[in-house]
mmCIF file of N, CA and C in Angstrom:
data_model
loop_
_atom_site.group_PDB
_atom_site.id
_atom_site.type_symbol
_atom_site.label_atom_id
_atom_site.label_comp_id
_atom_site.label_asym_id
_atom_site.label_seq_id
_atom_site.Cartn_x
_atom_site.Cartn_y
_atom_site.Cartn_z
ATOM 1 N N MET A 1 -10.762 87.890 263.630
ATOM 2 C CA MET A 1 -10.682 89.225 263.070
ATOM 3 C C MET A 1 -10.865 89.204 261.549
ATOM 4 N N ALA A 2 -10.176 88.287 260.868
ATOM 5 C CA ALA A 2 -10.240 88.243 259.409
ATOM 6 C C ALA A 2 -11.641 87.866 258.931
ATOM 7 N N SER A 3 -12.270 86.945 259.627
ATOM 8 C CA SER A 3 -13.596 86.493 259.216
ATOM 9 C C SER A 3 -14.608 87.641 259.236
ATOM 10 N N LYS A 4 -14.582 88.427 260.296
ATOM 11 C CA LYS A 4 -15.499 89.563 260.405
ATOM 12 C C LYS A 4 -15.197 90.606 259.323
ATOM 13 N N PHE A 5 -13.909 90.903 259.117
ATOM 14 C CA PHE A 5 -13.493 91.871 258.093
ATOM 15 C C PHE A 5 -13.967 91.432 256.709
ATOM 16 N N VAL A 6 -13.736 90.167 256.372
ATOM 17 C CA VAL A 6 -14.098 89.665 255.042
ATOM 18 C C VAL A 6 -15.619 89.641 254.872
ATOM 19 N N LYS A 7 -16.344 89.316 255.922
ATOM 20 C CA LYS A 7 -17.808 89.318 255.844
ATOM 21 C C LYS A 7 -18.334 90.733 255.575
ATOM 22 N N VAL A 8 -17.827 91.705 256.318
ATOM 23 C CA VAL A 8 -18.244 93.108 256.112
ATOM 24 C C VAL A 8 -17.859 93.572 254.707
ATOM 25 N N LEU A 9 -16.653 93.231 254.283
ATOM 26 C CA LEU A 9 -16.199 93.584 252.936
ATOM 27 C C LEU A 9 -17.135 92.991 251.887
ATOM 28 N N GLY A 10 -17.517 91.740 252.078
ATOM 29 C CA GLY A 10 -18.424 91.080 251.144
ATOM 30 C C GLY A 10 -19.781 91.759 251.061
ATOM 31 N N ILE A 11 -20.324 92.120 252.199
ATOM 32 C CA ILE A 11 -21.622 92.805 252.222
ATOM 33 C C ILE A 11 -21.528 94.164 251.540
ATOM 34 N N VAL A 12 -20.453 94.901 251.847
ATOM 35 C CA VAL A 12 -20.268 96.221 251.236
ATOM 36 C C VAL A 12 -20.129 96.095 249.715
ATOM 37 N N PHE A 13 -19.360 95.121 249.258
ATOM 38 C CA PHE A 13 -19.190 94.948 247.814
ATOM 39 C C PHE A 13 -20.485 94.537 247.128
ATOM 40 N N LEU A 14 -21.258 93.683 247.755
ATOM 41 C CA LEU A 14 -22.567 93.316 247.173
ATOM 42 C C LEU A 14 -23.473 94.537 247.055
ATOM 43 N N ILE A 15 -23.563 95.301 248.110
ATOM 44 C CA ILE A 15 -24.401 96.504 248.102
ATOM 45 C C ILE A 15 -23.899 97.485 247.053
ATOM 46 N N LEU A 16 -22.594 97.713 247.025
ATOM 47 C CA LEU A 16 -22.004 98.639 246.055
ATOM 48 C C LEU A 16 -22.261 98.182 244.626
ATOM 49 N N GLY A 17 -22.137 96.888 244.383
ATOM 50 C CA GLY A 17 -22.382 96.352 243.039
ATOM 51 C C GLY A 17 -23.812 96.561 242.584
ATOM 52 N N VAL A 18 -24.755 96.313 243.455
ATOM 53 C CA VAL A 18 -26.169 96.495 243.113
ATOM 54 C C VAL A 18 -26.492 97.974 242.930
ATOM 55 N N ILE A 19 -26.028 98.807 243.855
ATOM 56 C CA ILE A 19 -26.275 100.252 243.758
ATOM 57 C C ILE A 19 -25.665 100.820 242.488
ATOM 58 N N GLY A 20 -24.510 100.295 242.096
ATOM 59 C CA GLY A 20 -23.842 100.766 240.886
ATOM 60 C C GLY A 20 -24.664 100.572 239.630
ATOM 61 N N PHE A 21 -25.504 99.545 239.601
ATOM 62 C CA PHE A 21 -26.378 99.337 238.444
ATOM 63 C C PHE A 21 -27.537 100.334 238.443
ATOM 64 N N VAL A 22 -27.994 100.708 239.626
ATOM 65 C CA VAL A 22 -29.118 101.640 239.743
ATOM 66 C C VAL A 22 -28.650 103.085 239.579
ATOM 67 N N PHE A 23 -27.547 103.423 240.244
ATOM 68 C CA PHE A 23 -26.969 104.772 240.182
ATOM 69 C C PHE A 23 -25.516 104.653 239.717
ATOM 70 N N PRO A 24 -25.243 104.852 238.430
ATOM 71 C CA PRO A 24 -23.900 104.618 237.883
ATOM 72 C C PRO A 24 -22.779 105.467 238.475
ATOM 73 N N MET A 25 -23.067 106.490 239.237
ATOM 74 C CA MET A 25 -22.058 107.327 239.887
ATOM 75 C C MET A 25 -20.995 107.814 238.908
ATOM 76 N N GLU A 26 -21.354 108.708 238.044
ATOM 77 C CA GLU A 26 -20.410 109.203 237.047
ATOM 78 C C GLU A 26 -19.728 110.488 237.488
ATOM 79 N N GLY A 27 -19.320 110.577 238.711
ATOM 80 C CA GLY A 27 -18.645 111.770 239.214
ATOM 81 C C GLY A 27 -17.323 111.389 239.828
ATOM 82 N N LEU A 28 -17.298 111.402 241.141
ATOM 83 C CA LEU A 28 -16.095 111.065 241.882
ATOM 84 C C LEU A 28 -15.635 109.633 241.591
ATOM 85 N N PHE A 29 -16.570 108.722 241.586
ATOM 86 C CA PHE A 29 -16.326 107.325 241.215
ATOM 87 C C PHE A 29 -17.150 107.043 239.969
ATOM 88 N N HIS A 30 -16.579 106.333 239.026
ATOM 89 C CA HIS A 30 -17.301 106.021 237.798
ATOM 90 C C HIS A 30 -17.513 104.509 237.758
ATOM 91 N N LEU A 31 -18.692 104.063 238.168
ATOM 92 C CA LEU A 31 -18.981 102.636 238.238
ATOM 93 C C LEU A 31 -19.636 102.161 236.947
ATOM 94 N N THR A 32 -18.906 101.375 236.178
ATOM 95 C CA THR A 32 -19.407 100.811 234.926
ATOM 96 C C THR A 32 -20.051 99.461 235.218
ATOM 97 N N PRO A 33 -20.808 98.914 234.271
ATOM 98 C CA PRO A 33 -21.386 97.579 234.486
ATOM 99 C C PRO A 33 -20.321 96.520 234.799
ATOM 100 N N ASN A 34 -19.178 96.551 234.121
ATOM 101 C CA ASN A 34 -18.111 95.583 234.419
ATOM 102 C C ASN A 34 -17.623 95.728 235.856
ATOM 103 N N HIS A 35 -17.466 96.963 236.294
ATOM 104 C CA HIS A 35 -17.026 97.258 237.653
ATOM 105 C C HIS A 35 -18.050 96.710 238.659
ATOM 106 N N ASN A 36 -19.326 96.899 238.356
ATOM 107 C CA ASN A 36 -20.386 96.421 239.247
ATOM 108 C C ASN A 36 -20.397 94.899 239.344
ATOM 109 N N VAL A 37 -20.204 94.222 238.225
ATOM 110 C CA VAL A 37 -20.170 92.755 238.224
ATOM 111 C C VAL A 37 -18.990 92.261 239.062
ATOM 112 N N ILE A 38 -17.848 92.912 238.911
ATOM 113 C CA ILE A 38 -16.669 92.533 239.707
ATOM 114 C C ILE A 38 -16.956 92.732 241.198
ATOM 115 N N HIS A 39 -17.638 93.824 241.550
ATOM 116 C CA HIS A 39 -17.983 94.051 242.958
ATOM 117 C C HIS A 39 -18.916 92.963 243.475
ATOM 118 N N ILE A 40 -19.908 92.593 242.699
ATOM 119 C CA ILE A 40 -20.870 91.564 243.123
ATOM 120 C C ILE A 40 -20.183 90.209 243.278
ATOM 121 N N VAL A 41 -19.368 89.825 242.303
ATOM 122 C CA VAL A 41 -18.663 88.550 242.385
ATOM 123 C C VAL A 41 -17.696 88.552 243.577
ATOM 124 N N SER A 42 -16.970 89.653 243.764
ATOM 125 C CA SER A 42 -16.050 89.760 244.908
ATOM 126 C C SER A 42 -16.816 89.628 246.220
ATOM 127 N N GLY A 43 -17.990 90.238 246.294
ATOM 128 C CA GLY A 43 -18.814 90.163 247.499
ATOM 129 C C GLY A 43 -19.305 88.760 247.783
ATOM 130 N N ILE A 44 -19.744 88.057 246.743
ATOM 131 C CA ILE A 44 -20.225 86.685 246.915
ATOM 132 C C ILE A 44 -19.091 85.775 247.376
ATOM 133 N N VAL A 45 -17.939 85.898 246.724
ATOM 134 C CA VAL A 45 -16.784 85.077 247.121
ATOM 135 C C VAL A 45 -16.358 85.412 248.550
ATOM 136 N N ALA A 46 -16.355 86.688 248.904
ATOM 137 C CA ALA A 46 -15.985 87.099 250.267
ATOM 138 C C ALA A 46 -16.932 86.473 251.295
ATOM 139 N N LEU A 47 -18.225 86.526 251.032
ATOM 140 C CA LEU A 47 -19.182 85.947 251.983
ATOM 141 C C LEU A 47 -18.978 84.443 252.111
ATOM 142 N N PHE A 48 -18.688 83.773 251.017
ATOM 143 C CA PHE A 48 -18.409 82.338 251.066
ATOM 144 C C PHE A 48 -17.147 82.065 251.876
ATOM 145 N N MET A 49 -16.113 82.852 251.652
ATOM 146 C CA MET A 49 -14.826 82.640 252.320
ATOM 147 C C MET A 49 -14.847 83.068 253.792
ATOM 148 N N SER A 50 -15.810 83.883 254.177
ATOM 149 C CA SER A 50 -15.871 84.337 255.567
ATOM 150 C C SER A 50 -16.390 83.272 256.524
ATOM 151 N N SER A 51 -16.672 82.083 256.004
ATOM 152 C CA SER A 51 -17.207 81.018 256.857
ATOM 153 C C SER A 51 -16.184 80.454 257.832
ATOM 154 N N SER A 52 -14.895 80.691 257.582
ATOM 155 C CA SER A 52 -13.871 80.254 258.538
ATOM 156 C C SER A 52 -12.737 81.274 258.562
ATOM 157 N N GLU A 53 -12.007 81.276 259.651
ATOM 158 C CA GLU A 53 -10.893 82.220 259.808
ATOM 159 C C GLU A 53 -9.795 81.932 258.785
ATOM 160 N N ALA A 54 -9.499 80.666 258.558
ATOM 161 C CA ALA A 54 -8.434 80.300 257.616
ATOM 162 C C ALA A 54 -8.784 80.746 256.193
ATOM 163 N N LYS A 55 -10.016 80.507 255.780
ATOM 164 C CA LYS A 55 -10.451 80.938 254.444
ATOM 165 C C LYS A 55 -10.441 82.462 254.355
ATOM 166 N N SER A 56 -10.830 83.120 255.416
ATOM 167 C CA SER A 56 -10.864 84.581 255.429
ATOM 168 C C SER A 56 -9.461 85.170 255.298
ATOM 169 N N ILE A 57 -8.506 84.563 255.984
ATOM 170 C CA ILE A 57 -7.122 85.019 255.894
ATOM 171 C C ILE A 57 -6.615 84.861 254.469
ATOM 172 N N LEU A 58 -6.876 83.719 253.871
ATOM 173 C CA LEU A 58 -6.466 83.478 252.488
ATOM 174 C C LEU A 58 -7.112 84.488 251.550
ATOM 175 N N TYR A 59 -8.413 84.705 251.720
ATOM 176 C CA TYR A 59 -9.121 85.672 250.879
ATOM 177 C C TYR A 59 -8.537 87.065 251.037
ATOM 178 N N ALA A 60 -8.289 87.486 252.265
ATOM 179 C CA ALA A 60 -7.762 88.830 252.511
ATOM 180 C C ALA A 60 -6.404 89.012 251.840
ATOM 181 N N LYS A 61 -5.562 88.001 251.899
ATOM 182 C CA LYS A 61 -4.241 88.093 251.269
ATOM 183 C C LYS A 61 -4.350 88.171 249.748
ATOM 184 N N ILE A 62 -5.113 87.261 249.166
ATOM 185 C CA ILE A 62 -5.239 87.237 247.700
ATOM 186 C C ILE A 62 -5.966 88.478 247.210
ATOM 187 N N PHE A 63 -7.067 88.807 247.850
ATOM 188 C CA PHE A 63 -7.856 89.978 247.464
ATOM 189 C C PHE A 63 -7.024 91.249 247.598
ATOM 190 N N GLY A 64 -6.260 91.359 248.677
ATOM 191 C CA GLY A 64 -5.399 92.520 248.880
ATOM 192 C C GLY A 64 -4.345 92.631 247.800
ATOM 193 N N ALA A 65 -3.735 91.517 247.438
ATOM 194 C CA ALA A 65 -2.711 91.528 246.393
ATOM 195 C C ALA A 65 -3.313 91.912 245.038
ATOM 196 N N VAL A 66 -4.478 91.369 244.727
ATOM 197 C CA VAL A 66 -5.138 91.700 243.455
ATOM 198 C C VAL A 66 -5.523 93.180 243.433
ATOM 199 N N TYR A 67 -6.074 93.660 244.520
ATOM 200 C CA TYR A 67 -6.464 95.071 244.565
ATOM 201 C C TYR A 67 -5.256 96.003 244.523
ATOM 202 N N LEU A 68 -4.138 95.572 245.078
ATOM 203 C CA LEU A 68 -2.916 96.366 244.972
ATOM 204 C C LEU A 68 -2.475 96.457 243.511
ATOM 205 N N LEU A 69 -2.542 95.344 242.795
ATOM 206 C CA LEU A 69 -2.205 95.363 241.365
ATOM 207 C C LEU A 69 -3.163 96.253 240.580
ATOM 208 N N VAL A 70 -4.446 96.186 240.907
ATOM 209 C CA VAL A 70 -5.442 97.027 240.239
ATOM 210 C C VAL A 70 -5.168 98.506 240.534
ATOM 211 N N ALA A 71 -4.830 98.811 241.774
ATOM 212 C CA ALA A 71 -4.538 100.199 242.146
ATOM 213 C C ALA A 71 -3.306 100.712 241.409
ATOM 214 N N ILE A 72 -2.287 99.883 241.301
ATOM 215 C CA ILE A 72 -1.081 100.274 240.566
ATOM 216 C C ILE A 72 -1.409 100.460 239.085
ATOM 217 N N LEU A 73 -2.209 99.562 238.529
ATOM 218 C CA LEU A 73 -2.644 99.699 237.140
ATOM 219 C C LEU A 73 -3.366 101.021 236.933
ATOM 220 N N GLY A 74 -4.182 101.402 237.892
ATOM 221 C CA GLY A 74 -4.928 102.653 237.817
ATOM 222 C C GLY A 74 -4.047 103.890 237.778
ATOM 223 N N LEU A 75 -2.817 103.763 238.238
ATOM 224 C CA LEU A 75 -1.883 104.889 238.163
ATOM 225 C C LEU A 75 -1.392 105.138 236.736
ATOM 226 N N PHE A 76 -1.475 104.103 235.901
ATOM 227 C CA PHE A 76 -0.910 104.192 234.557
ATOM 228 C C PHE A 76 -1.930 104.242 233.432
ATOM 229 N N THR A 77 -3.197 104.019 233.751
ATOM 230 C CA THR A 77 -4.231 104.052 232.711
ATOM 231 C C THR A 77 -5.524 104.622 233.285
ATOM 232 N N HIS A 78 -6.331 105.167 232.398
ATOM 233 C CA HIS A 78 -7.609 105.733 232.821
ATOM 234 C C HIS A 78 -8.738 104.704 232.708
ATOM 235 N N GLU A 79 -8.542 103.683 231.865
ATOM 236 C CA GLU A 79 -9.584 102.680 231.651
ATOM 237 C C GLU A 79 -8.923 101.352 231.319
ATOM 238 N N PHE A 80 -9.472 100.268 231.872
ATOM 239 C CA PHE A 80 -8.990 98.930 231.564
ATOM 240 C C PHE A 80 -10.140 97.951 231.742
ATOM 241 N N ALA A 81 -10.421 97.168 230.719
ATOM 242 C CA ALA A 81 -11.462 96.135 230.769
ATOM 243 C C ALA A 81 -12.814 96.686 231.224
ATOM 244 N N GLY A 82 -13.136 97.886 230.797
ATOM 245 C CA GLY A 82 -14.417 98.476 231.140
ATOM 246 C C GLY A 82 -14.472 99.093 232.523
ATOM 247 N N ILE A 83 -13.342 99.170 233.197
ATOM 248 C CA ILE A 83 -13.279 99.794 234.526
ATOM 249 C C ILE A 83 -12.601 101.141 234.374
ATOM 250 N N MET A 84 -13.270 102.169 234.855
ATOM 251 C CA MET A 84 -12.721 103.520 234.791
ATOM 252 C C MET A 84 -11.931 103.784 236.070
ATOM 253 N N PHE A 85 -10.720 104.294 235.906
ATOM 254 C CA PHE A 85 -9.863 104.595 237.046
ATOM 255 C C PHE A 85 -9.814 106.099 237.260
ATOM 256 N N MET A 86 -10.549 106.575 238.241
ATOM 257 C CA MET A 86 -10.524 107.974 238.639
ATOM 258 C C MET A 86 -9.568 108.089 239.836
ATOM 259 N N VAL A 87 -9.168 109.283 240.175
ATOM 260 C CA VAL A 87 -8.252 109.478 241.309
ATOM 261 C C VAL A 87 -8.858 108.889 242.585
ATOM 262 N N ALA A 88 -10.110 109.184 242.842
ATOM 263 C CA ALA A 88 -10.769 108.668 244.051
ATOM 264 C C ALA A 88 -10.838 107.143 244.027
ATOM 265 N N THR A 89 -11.055 106.566 242.859
ATOM 266 C CA THR A 89 -11.100 105.110 242.725
ATOM 267 C C THR A 89 -9.745 104.509 243.085
ATOM 268 N N ASN A 90 -8.683 105.121 242.585
ATOM 269 C CA ASN A 90 -7.345 104.612 242.882
ATOM 270 C C ASN A 90 -7.038 104.685 244.375
ATOM 271 N N ILE A 91 -7.394 105.788 245.002
ATOM 272 C CA ILE A 91 -7.167 105.942 246.438
ATOM 273 C C ILE A 91 -7.936 104.862 247.201
ATOM 274 N N LEU A 92 -9.178 104.642 246.813
ATOM 275 C CA LEU A 92 -9.998 103.617 247.466
ATOM 276 C C LEU A 92 -9.416 102.222 247.233
ATOM 277 N N HIS A 93 -8.950 101.949 246.006
ATOM 278 C CA HIS A 93 -8.357 100.640 245.722
ATOM 279 C C HIS A 93 -7.104 100.414 246.569
ATOM 280 N N PHE A 94 -6.259 101.443 246.724
ATOM 281 C CA PHE A 94 -5.079 101.311 247.583
ATOM 282 C C PHE A 94 -5.498 101.066 249.030
ATOM 283 N N ALA A 95 -6.501 101.790 249.519
ATOM 284 C CA ALA A 95 -6.967 101.625 250.900
ATOM 285 C C ALA A 95 -7.499 100.210 251.135
ATOM 286 N N ILE A 96 -8.278 99.707 250.192
ATOM 287 C CA ILE A 96 -8.818 98.345 250.308
ATOM 288 C C ILE A 96 -7.681 97.336 250.260
ATOM 289 N N ALA A 97 -6.736 97.543 249.358
ATOM 290 C CA ALA A 97 -5.602 96.623 249.227
ATOM 291 C C ALA A 97 -4.790 96.561 250.512
ATOM 292 N N PHE A 98 -4.397 97.732 251.032
ATOM 293 C CA PHE A 98 -3.569 97.753 252.230
ATOM 294 C C PHE A 98 -4.311 97.215 253.449
ATOM 295 N N SER A 99 -5.586 97.545 253.585
ATOM 296 C CA SER A 99 -6.330 97.040 254.741
ATOM 297 C C SER A 99 -6.523 95.522 254.643
ATOM 298 N N SER A 100 -6.784 95.016 253.448
ATOM 299 C CA SER A 100 -6.946 93.571 253.268
ATOM 300 C C SER A 100 -5.632 92.839 253.547
ATOM 301 N N LEU A 101 -4.535 93.362 253.000
ATOM 302 C CA LEU A 101 -3.232 92.734 253.248
ATOM 303 C C LEU A 101 -2.873 92.779 254.730
ATOM 304 N N TYR A 102 -3.156 93.889 255.380
ATOM 305 C CA TYR A 102 -2.886 94.010 256.816
ATOM 306 C C TYR A 102 -3.669 92.949 257.590
ATOM 307 N N VAL A 103 -4.961 92.861 257.326
ATOM 308 C CA VAL A 103 -5.796 91.891 258.043
ATOM 309 C C VAL A 103 -5.329 90.474 257.747
ATOM 310 N N GLY A 104 -5.037 90.182 256.491
ATOM 311 C CA GLY A 104 -4.604 88.835 256.122
ATOM 312 C C GLY A 104 -3.314 88.426 256.795
ATOM 313 N N PHE A 105 -2.322 89.303 256.768
ATOM 314 C CA PHE A 105 -1.024 88.947 257.350
ATOM 315 C C PHE A 105 -1.002 89.108 258.871
ATOM 316 N N LYS A 106 -1.698 90.085 259.398
ATOM 317 C CA LYS A 106 -1.769 90.271 260.858
ATOM 318 C C LYS A 106 -2.521 89.103 261.493
ATOM 319 N N SER A 107 -3.620 88.687 260.891
ATOM 320 C CA SER A 107 -4.393 87.560 261.420
ATOM 321 C C SER A 107 -3.589 86.277 261.331
ATOM 322 N N ASN A 108 -2.854 86.116 260.230
ATOM 323 C CA ASN A 108 -2.028 84.927 260.062
ATOM 324 C C ASN A 108 -0.936 84.883 261.120
ATOM 325 N N ALA A 109 -0.319 86.028 261.397
ATOM 326 C CA ALA A 109 0.720 86.088 262.426
ATOM 327 C C ALA A 109 0.135 85.800 263.803
ATOM 328 N N SER A 110 -1.036 86.339 264.080
ATOM 329 C CA SER A 110 -1.697 86.105 265.377
ATOM 330 C C SER A 110 -2.079 84.643 265.538
ATOM 331 N N ALA A 111 -2.603 84.053 264.461
ATOM 332 C CA ALA A 111 -3.013 82.651 264.505
ATOM 333 C C ALA A 111 -1.796 81.747 264.703
ATOM 334 N N THR A 112 -0.700 82.068 264.008
ATOM 335 C CA THR A 112 0.520 81.278 264.144
ATOM 336 C C THR A 112 1.105 81.415 265.542
ATOM 337 N N ALA A 113 1.133 82.630 266.075
ATOM 338 C CA ALA A 113 1.655 82.856 267.418
ATOM 339 C C ALA A 113 0.813 82.117 268.464
ATOM 340 N N GLY A 114 -0.503 82.177 268.311
ATOM 341 C CA GLY A 114 -1.396 81.485 269.240
ATOM 342 C C GLY A 114 -1.244 79.988 269.146
ATOM 343 N N HIS A 115 -1.036 79.496 267.920
ATOM 344 C CA HIS A 115 -0.877 78.050 267.720
ATOM 345 C C HIS A 115 0.437 77.566 268.322
ATOM 346 N N THR A 116 1.490 78.345 268.142
ATOM 347 C CA THR A 116 2.801 77.996 268.679
ATOM 348 C C THR A 116 2.794 78.045 270.206
ATOM 349 N N ALA A 117 2.135 79.050 270.771
ATOM 350 C CA ALA A 117 2.100 79.214 272.225
ATOM 351 C C ALA A 117 1.334 78.094 272.913
ATOM 352 N N SER A 118 0.381 77.486 272.220
ATOM 353 C CA SER A 118 -0.446 76.454 272.839
ATOM 354 C C SER A 118 0.217 75.097 272.859
ATOM 355 N N ARG A 119 1.372 74.962 272.222
ATOM 356 C CA ARG A 119 2.037 73.642 272.190
ATOM 357 C C ARG A 119 2.729 73.326 273.458
#
């Protein structure tokens, strides 16, 4: 489950990063060049980590925690390190954070339960 989730996340982030350079989206979401680079790097790392379930679980947990911190930061500032925090951006960051954390911890629990049951 985690591997598929992280792979899809990686593809979406790569596409979003590239599109952000072509169409900066200065409305609902404000994608700056720094934001686009972060999306591209996140996508590349996600695709690399999606090669195994264990790596995917680790990525989902770390990525979810980082995105949760970014979402919380967005509640207190409008801009940080060249990233613009709009209301829609914050909502999306929280959604990505919670879904990543869910997949990371749910997959880890499932893997542990399956491993324990097979002994």
